[in-house]
Coordinates of C-alpha atoms and ligand atoms in Angstrom, one line a residue:
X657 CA 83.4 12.2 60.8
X658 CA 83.9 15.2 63.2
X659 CA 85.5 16.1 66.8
X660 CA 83.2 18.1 69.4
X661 CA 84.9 21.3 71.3
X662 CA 82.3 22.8 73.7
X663 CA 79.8 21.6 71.6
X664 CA 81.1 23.4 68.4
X665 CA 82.0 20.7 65.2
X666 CA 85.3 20.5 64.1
X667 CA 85.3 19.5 60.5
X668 CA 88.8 18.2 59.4
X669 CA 88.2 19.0 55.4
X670 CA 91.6 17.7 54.9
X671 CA 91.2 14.4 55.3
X672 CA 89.8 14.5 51.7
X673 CA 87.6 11.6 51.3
X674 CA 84.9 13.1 54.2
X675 CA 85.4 16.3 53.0
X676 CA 82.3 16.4 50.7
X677 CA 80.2 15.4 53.1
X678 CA 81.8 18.0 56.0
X679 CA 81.2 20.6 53.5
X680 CA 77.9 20.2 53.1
X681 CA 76.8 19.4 56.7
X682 CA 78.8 23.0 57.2
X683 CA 76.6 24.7 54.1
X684 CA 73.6 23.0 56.3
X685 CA 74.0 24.9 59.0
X686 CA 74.8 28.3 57.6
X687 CA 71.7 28.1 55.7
X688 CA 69.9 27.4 59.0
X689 CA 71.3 30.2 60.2
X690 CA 74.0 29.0 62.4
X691 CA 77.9 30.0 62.3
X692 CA 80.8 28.1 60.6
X693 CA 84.2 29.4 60.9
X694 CA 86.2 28.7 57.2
X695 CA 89.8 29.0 55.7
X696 CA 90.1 31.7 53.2
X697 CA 93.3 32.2 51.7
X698 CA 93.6 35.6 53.6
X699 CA 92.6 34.7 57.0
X700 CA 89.9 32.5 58.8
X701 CA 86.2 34.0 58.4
X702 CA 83.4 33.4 60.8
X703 CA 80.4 33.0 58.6
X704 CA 76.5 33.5 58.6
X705 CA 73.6 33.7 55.8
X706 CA 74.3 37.5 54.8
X707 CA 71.0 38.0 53.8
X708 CA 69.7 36.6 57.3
X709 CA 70.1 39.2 59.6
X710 CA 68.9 37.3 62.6
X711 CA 72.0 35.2 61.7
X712 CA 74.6 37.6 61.3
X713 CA 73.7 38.7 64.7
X714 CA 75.0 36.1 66.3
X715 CA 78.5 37.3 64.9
X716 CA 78.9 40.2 66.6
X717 CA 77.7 38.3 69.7
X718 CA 80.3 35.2 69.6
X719 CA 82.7 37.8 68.6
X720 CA 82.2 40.4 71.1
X721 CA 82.5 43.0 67.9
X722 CA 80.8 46.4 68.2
X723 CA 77.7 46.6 66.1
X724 CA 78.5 49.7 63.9
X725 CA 81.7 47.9 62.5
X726 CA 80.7 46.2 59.6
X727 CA 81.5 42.7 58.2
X728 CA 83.0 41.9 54.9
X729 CA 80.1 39.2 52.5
X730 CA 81.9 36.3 50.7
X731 CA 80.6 35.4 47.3
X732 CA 81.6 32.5 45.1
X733 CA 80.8 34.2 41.6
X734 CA 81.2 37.3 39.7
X735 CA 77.3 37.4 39.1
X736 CA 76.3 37.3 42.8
X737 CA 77.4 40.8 42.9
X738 CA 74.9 42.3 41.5
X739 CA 72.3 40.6 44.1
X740 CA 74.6 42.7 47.0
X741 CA 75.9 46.3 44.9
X742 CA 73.4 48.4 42.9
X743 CA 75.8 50.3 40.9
X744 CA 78.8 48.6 39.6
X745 CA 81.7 51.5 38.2
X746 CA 83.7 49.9 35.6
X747 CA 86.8 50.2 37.3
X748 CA 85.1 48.0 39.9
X749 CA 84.3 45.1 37.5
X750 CA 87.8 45.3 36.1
X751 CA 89.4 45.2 39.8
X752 CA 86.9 42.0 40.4
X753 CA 87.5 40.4 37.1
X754 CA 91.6 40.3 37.6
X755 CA 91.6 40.0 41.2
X756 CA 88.6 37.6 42.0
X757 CA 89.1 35.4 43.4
X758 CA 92.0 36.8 45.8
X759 CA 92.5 39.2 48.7
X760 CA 90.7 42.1 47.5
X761 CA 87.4 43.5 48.7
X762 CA 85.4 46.0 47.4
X763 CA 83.5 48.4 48.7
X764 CA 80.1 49.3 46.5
X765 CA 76.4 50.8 46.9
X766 CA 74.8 48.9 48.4
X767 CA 71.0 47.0 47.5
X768 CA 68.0 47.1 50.0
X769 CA 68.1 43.4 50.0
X770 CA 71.7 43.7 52.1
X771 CA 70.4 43.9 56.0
X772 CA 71.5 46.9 57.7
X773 CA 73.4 44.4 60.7
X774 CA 76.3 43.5 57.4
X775 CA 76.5 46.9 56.8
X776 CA 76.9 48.5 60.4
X777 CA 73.7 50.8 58.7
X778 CA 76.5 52.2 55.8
X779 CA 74.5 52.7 52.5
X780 CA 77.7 50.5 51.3
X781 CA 78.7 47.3 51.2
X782 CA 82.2 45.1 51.4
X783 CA 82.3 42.1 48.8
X784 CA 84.7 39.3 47.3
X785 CA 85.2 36.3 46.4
X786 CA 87.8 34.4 48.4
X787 CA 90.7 32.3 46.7
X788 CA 90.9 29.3 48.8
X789 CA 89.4 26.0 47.9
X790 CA 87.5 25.1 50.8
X791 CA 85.6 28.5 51.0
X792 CA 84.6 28.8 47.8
X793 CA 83.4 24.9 47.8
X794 CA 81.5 26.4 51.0
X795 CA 79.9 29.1 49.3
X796 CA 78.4 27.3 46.4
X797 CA 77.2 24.4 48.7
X798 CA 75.4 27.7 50.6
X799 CA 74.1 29.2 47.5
X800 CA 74.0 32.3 49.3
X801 CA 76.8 35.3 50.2
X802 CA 77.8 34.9 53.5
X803 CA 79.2 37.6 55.4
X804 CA 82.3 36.9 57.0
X805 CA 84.5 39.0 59.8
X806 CA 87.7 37.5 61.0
X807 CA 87.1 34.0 63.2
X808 CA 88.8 35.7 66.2
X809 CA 87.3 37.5 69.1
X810 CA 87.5 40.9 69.0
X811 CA 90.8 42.5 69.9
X812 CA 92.6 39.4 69.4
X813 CA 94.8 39.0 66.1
X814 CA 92.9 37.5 63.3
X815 CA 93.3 33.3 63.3
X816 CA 95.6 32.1 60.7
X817 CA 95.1 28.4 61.7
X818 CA 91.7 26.5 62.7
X819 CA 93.5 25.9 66.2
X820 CA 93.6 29.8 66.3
X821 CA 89.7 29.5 65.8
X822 CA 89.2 27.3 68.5
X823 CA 91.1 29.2 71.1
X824 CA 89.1 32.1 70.4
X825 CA 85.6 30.3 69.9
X826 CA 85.4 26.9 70.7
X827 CA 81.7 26.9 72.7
X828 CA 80.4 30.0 70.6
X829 CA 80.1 28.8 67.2
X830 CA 78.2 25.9 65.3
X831 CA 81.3 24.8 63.3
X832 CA 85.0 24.9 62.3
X833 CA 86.1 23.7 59.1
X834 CA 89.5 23.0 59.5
X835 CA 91.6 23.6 56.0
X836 CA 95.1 23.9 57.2
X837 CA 97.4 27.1 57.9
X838 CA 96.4 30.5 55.5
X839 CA 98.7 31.4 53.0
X840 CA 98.2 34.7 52.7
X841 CA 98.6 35.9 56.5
X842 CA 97.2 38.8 56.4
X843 CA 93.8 40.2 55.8
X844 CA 92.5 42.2 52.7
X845 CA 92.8 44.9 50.9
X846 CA 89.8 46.9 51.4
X847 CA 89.1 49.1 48.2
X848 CA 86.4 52.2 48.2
X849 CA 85.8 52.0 44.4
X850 CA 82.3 53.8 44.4
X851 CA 82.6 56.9 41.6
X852 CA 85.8 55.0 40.2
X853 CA 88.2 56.7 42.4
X854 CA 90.3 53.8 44.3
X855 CA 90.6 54.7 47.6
X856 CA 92.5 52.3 49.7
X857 CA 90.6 51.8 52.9
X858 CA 92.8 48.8 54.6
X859 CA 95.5 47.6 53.0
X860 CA 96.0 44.1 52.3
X861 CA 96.6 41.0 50.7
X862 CA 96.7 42.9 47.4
X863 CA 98.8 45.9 46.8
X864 CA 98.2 49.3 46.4
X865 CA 101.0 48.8 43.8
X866 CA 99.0 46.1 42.1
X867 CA 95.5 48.2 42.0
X868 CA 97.9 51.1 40.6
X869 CA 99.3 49.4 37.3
X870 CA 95.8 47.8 36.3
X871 CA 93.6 50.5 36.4
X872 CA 96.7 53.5 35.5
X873 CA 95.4 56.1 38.2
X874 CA 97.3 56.2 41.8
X875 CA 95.5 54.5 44.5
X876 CA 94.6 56.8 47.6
X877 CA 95.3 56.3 50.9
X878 CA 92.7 57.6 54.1
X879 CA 94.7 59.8 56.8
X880 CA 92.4 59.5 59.1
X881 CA 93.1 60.8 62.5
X882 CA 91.0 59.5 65.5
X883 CA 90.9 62.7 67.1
X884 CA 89.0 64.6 63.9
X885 CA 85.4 64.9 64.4
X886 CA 84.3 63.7 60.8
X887 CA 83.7 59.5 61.1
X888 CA 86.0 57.5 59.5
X889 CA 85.7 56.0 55.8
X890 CA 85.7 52.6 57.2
X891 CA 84.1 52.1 60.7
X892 CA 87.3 49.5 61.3
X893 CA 89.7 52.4 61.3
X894 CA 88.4 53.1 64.6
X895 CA 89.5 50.3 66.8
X896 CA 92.0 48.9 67.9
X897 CA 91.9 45.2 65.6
X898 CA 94.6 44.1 67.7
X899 CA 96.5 44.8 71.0
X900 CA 99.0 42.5 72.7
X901 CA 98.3 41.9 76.3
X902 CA 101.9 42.9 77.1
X903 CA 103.2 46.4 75.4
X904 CA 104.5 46.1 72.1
X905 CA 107.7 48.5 70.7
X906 CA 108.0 48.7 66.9
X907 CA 111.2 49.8 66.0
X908 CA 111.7 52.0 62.5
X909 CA 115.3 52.0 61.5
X910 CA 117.4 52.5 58.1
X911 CA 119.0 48.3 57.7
X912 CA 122.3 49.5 59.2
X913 CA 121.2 50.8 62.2
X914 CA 118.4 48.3 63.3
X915 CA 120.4 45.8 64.9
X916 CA 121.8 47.9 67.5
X917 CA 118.8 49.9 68.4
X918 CA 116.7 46.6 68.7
X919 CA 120.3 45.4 70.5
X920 CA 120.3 49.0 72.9
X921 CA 116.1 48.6 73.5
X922 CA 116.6 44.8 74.8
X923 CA 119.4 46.0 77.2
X924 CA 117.7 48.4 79.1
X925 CA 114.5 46.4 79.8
X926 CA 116.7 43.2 80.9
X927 CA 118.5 45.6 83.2
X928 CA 115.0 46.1 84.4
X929 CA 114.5 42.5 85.0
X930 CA 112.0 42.3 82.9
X931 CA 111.4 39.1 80.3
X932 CA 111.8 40.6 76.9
X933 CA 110.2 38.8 73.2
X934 CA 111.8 39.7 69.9
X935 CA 109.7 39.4 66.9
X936 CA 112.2 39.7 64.1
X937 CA 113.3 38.6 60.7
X938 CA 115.6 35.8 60.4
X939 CA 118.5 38.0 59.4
X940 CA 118.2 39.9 63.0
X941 CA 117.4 37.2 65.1
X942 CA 120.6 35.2 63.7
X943 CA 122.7 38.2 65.3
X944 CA 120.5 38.6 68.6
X945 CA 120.5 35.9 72.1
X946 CA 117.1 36.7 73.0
X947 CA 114.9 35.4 76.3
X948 CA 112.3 34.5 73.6
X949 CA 111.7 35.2 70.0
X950 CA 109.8 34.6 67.2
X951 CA 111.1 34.7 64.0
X952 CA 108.8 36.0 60.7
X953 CA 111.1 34.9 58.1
X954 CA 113.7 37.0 55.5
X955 CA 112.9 40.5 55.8
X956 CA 113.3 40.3 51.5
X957 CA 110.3 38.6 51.4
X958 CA 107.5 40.3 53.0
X959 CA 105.0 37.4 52.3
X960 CA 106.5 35.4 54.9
X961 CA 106.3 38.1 57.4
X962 CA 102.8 38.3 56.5
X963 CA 102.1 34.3 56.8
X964 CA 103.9 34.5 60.2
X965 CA 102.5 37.4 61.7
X966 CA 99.5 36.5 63.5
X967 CA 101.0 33.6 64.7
X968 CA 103.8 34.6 66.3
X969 CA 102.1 37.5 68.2
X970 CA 99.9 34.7 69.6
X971 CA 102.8 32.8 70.3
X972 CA 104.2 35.8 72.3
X973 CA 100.9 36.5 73.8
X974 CA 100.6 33.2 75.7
X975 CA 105.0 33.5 76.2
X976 CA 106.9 34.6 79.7
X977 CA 107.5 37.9 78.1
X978 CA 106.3 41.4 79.6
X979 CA 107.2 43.2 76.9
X980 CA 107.7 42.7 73.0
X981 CA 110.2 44.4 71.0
X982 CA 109.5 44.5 67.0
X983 CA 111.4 44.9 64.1
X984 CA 110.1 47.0 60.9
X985 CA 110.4 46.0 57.6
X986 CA 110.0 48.2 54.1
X987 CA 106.2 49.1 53.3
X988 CA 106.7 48.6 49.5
X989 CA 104.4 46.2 48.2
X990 CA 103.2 43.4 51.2
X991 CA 105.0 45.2 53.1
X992 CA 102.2 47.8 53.6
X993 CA 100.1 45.3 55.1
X994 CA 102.3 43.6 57.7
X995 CA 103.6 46.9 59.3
X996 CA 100.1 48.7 59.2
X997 CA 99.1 45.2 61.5
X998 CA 102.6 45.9 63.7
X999 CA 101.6 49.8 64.2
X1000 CA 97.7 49.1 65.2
X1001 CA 100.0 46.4 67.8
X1002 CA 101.9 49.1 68.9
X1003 CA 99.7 51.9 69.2
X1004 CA 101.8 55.1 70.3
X1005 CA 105.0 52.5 71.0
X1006 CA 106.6 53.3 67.8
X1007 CA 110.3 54.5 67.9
X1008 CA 111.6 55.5 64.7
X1009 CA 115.3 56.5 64.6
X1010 CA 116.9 58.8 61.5
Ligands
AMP922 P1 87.4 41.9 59.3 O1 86.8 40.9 58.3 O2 87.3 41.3 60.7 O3 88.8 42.3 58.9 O4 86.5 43.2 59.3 C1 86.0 43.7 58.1 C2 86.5 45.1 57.8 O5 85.8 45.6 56.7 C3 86.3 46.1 59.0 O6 87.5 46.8 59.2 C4 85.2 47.0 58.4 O7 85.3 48.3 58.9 C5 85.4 47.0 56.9 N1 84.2 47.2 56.2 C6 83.2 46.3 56.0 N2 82.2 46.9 55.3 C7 82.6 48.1 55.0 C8 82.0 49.2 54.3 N3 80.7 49.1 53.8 N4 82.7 50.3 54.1 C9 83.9 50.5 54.7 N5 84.5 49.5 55.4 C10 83.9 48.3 55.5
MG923 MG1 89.0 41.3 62.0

């Protein structure tokens, strides 16, 4: 029924006559307070009994996450919520009601009943309920929330793939449910929405466009600046999610002007003898000869740079190359996402030309 990595299960729920029976061996564990990895439509989760906090422990320790950077709980029905949040704004039960399930999560009071290790010790808590079949068949075989980070180690891009999973964690977890590739790409949109003020914390799978047109007031964005004394509105702000073992250059340029600054970059570091890897759309990396790329897809369609993404910089993490060279794309609508991922990758390596 199953394959063993370093003694963690790899459930293929696929392979659809098993599948029932994998899902419920899976919802065994969790509620014995072991870890299961899941698809979501977003990204991969690495799940535990939220309301176990002797499980959810073990999260941060297969993950090597710090403590005080909290971890997002999975539901599978509108109603749960009110176990988790103790005050509910109605802006927050409209966002829920025409989002759920989908890449939006929600950040509410929180109840006593939520263990201070979900919550990094915030009086707040993250919730939603994920659009993918095989995670919401997971939760209500658990019949409990189950909090949920990324399946990755820390500092590593978030797994798009159960492969991706079992790179980071085979050895360190109970069990991988393997559901295919995510669609989505990309994680969340994390939405403050206590008082009834939207204020967009990470953005995501959902746009701040989207959040915009159904509730009629602008979504706000945090400015935060790591070097300010007051703590950030979301403890993830303050590391790094992801940085690429080589150094990464994003390069910010009007259309017309991209090619030949990507062109220019790539010259200079080749006269250096150094291996270069392109990450680009399909429309630059048609004009380009490049030592390796890895291409995202059109840069018109900003959901296939977002499927890509995470694993493509894998791919150029394990490649020859000493050095990455990105494209940027637009930030309107998914777009928002995918280069807020590209800047955390290249940290103060971002060139933009007027
Ligand atoms: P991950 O699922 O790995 O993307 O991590 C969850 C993200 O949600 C992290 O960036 C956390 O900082 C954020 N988060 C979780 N709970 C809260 C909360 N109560 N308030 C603000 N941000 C949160
Ligand atoms: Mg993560």
């Amino acid at each position: 029924m199953y394959n063993k990595i370093g003694g963690t299960l790899i459930f293929d729920v696929k392979a659809a006559p098993a599948a029932p029976l994998m899902l419920a061996e899976a919802a065994r564990i969790l509620v014995g307070g072991g870890l299961v990895a899941f698809p979501t439509e977003t990204v991969y989760g690495l799940g535990a009994n939220a309301l176990d906090a002797q499980a959810v422990q073990k999260i941060y320790l297969a993950k090597g996450r710090p403590s005080d950077n909290p971890l997002i709980v999975h539901i599978a029905e509108f109603a749960q919520l009110q176990e988790l949040a103790c005050e509910i704004p109605p802006a927050a039960e409209k966002l829920a009601r025409h989002f759920w399930p989908g890449p939006l999560t929600l950040v509410l009071k929180k109840r006593a009943a939520v263990p201070d290790v979900v919550t990094g010790g915030l009086d707040s808590v993250a919730v939603r309920i994920p659009a993918h079949p095989v995670a919401l068949a997971l939760l209500r075989a658990t019949g409990r929330p189950v909090a949920a980070p990324s399946a990755n180690l820390a500092g590593r891009p978030s797994p798009t793939s159960a492969q991706h999973v079992i790179d980071d964690l085979a050895g360190r977890i109970d069990a991988v449910l393997d559901g295919g590739p995510c669609a989505v790409g990309v994680e969340s949109t994390i939405l403050d929405i206590r008082g009834g003020c939207p204020l967009l914390l990470r953005p995501g799978g959902v746009t701040p466009e989207q959040i915009s047109f159904l509730l009629g007031k602008k979504c706000l964005s945090v400015a935060w600046q790591e070097d300010t004394a007051m703590p950030p509105p979301s403890p993830g702000l303050k590391y790094t999610h992801y940085a690429p073992q080589v150094p990464l250059y994003l390069v910010l340029a009007p259309p017309e002007k991209l090619l030949a600054e990507i062109a220019c970059l790539q010259d200079k570091y080749r006269k250096q003898g150094k291996h270069v890897g392109l990450l680009l759309s399909k429309e630059l990396a048609a004009e380009l000869e490049a030592d390796t790329v890895e291409i995202l897809g059109s840069r018109d369609h900003a959901a296939e740079l977002a499927a890509n993404l995470y694993g493509a910089l894998r791919r150029l993490d394990k490649s020859a190359a000493e050095l990455i060279i990105a494209e940027g794309y637009s930030e309107a609508g998914l777009g928002l996402a995918v280069m807020n991922r590209l800047k955390k990758a290249a940290g103060p390596r971002v060139l933009v030309v007027e």
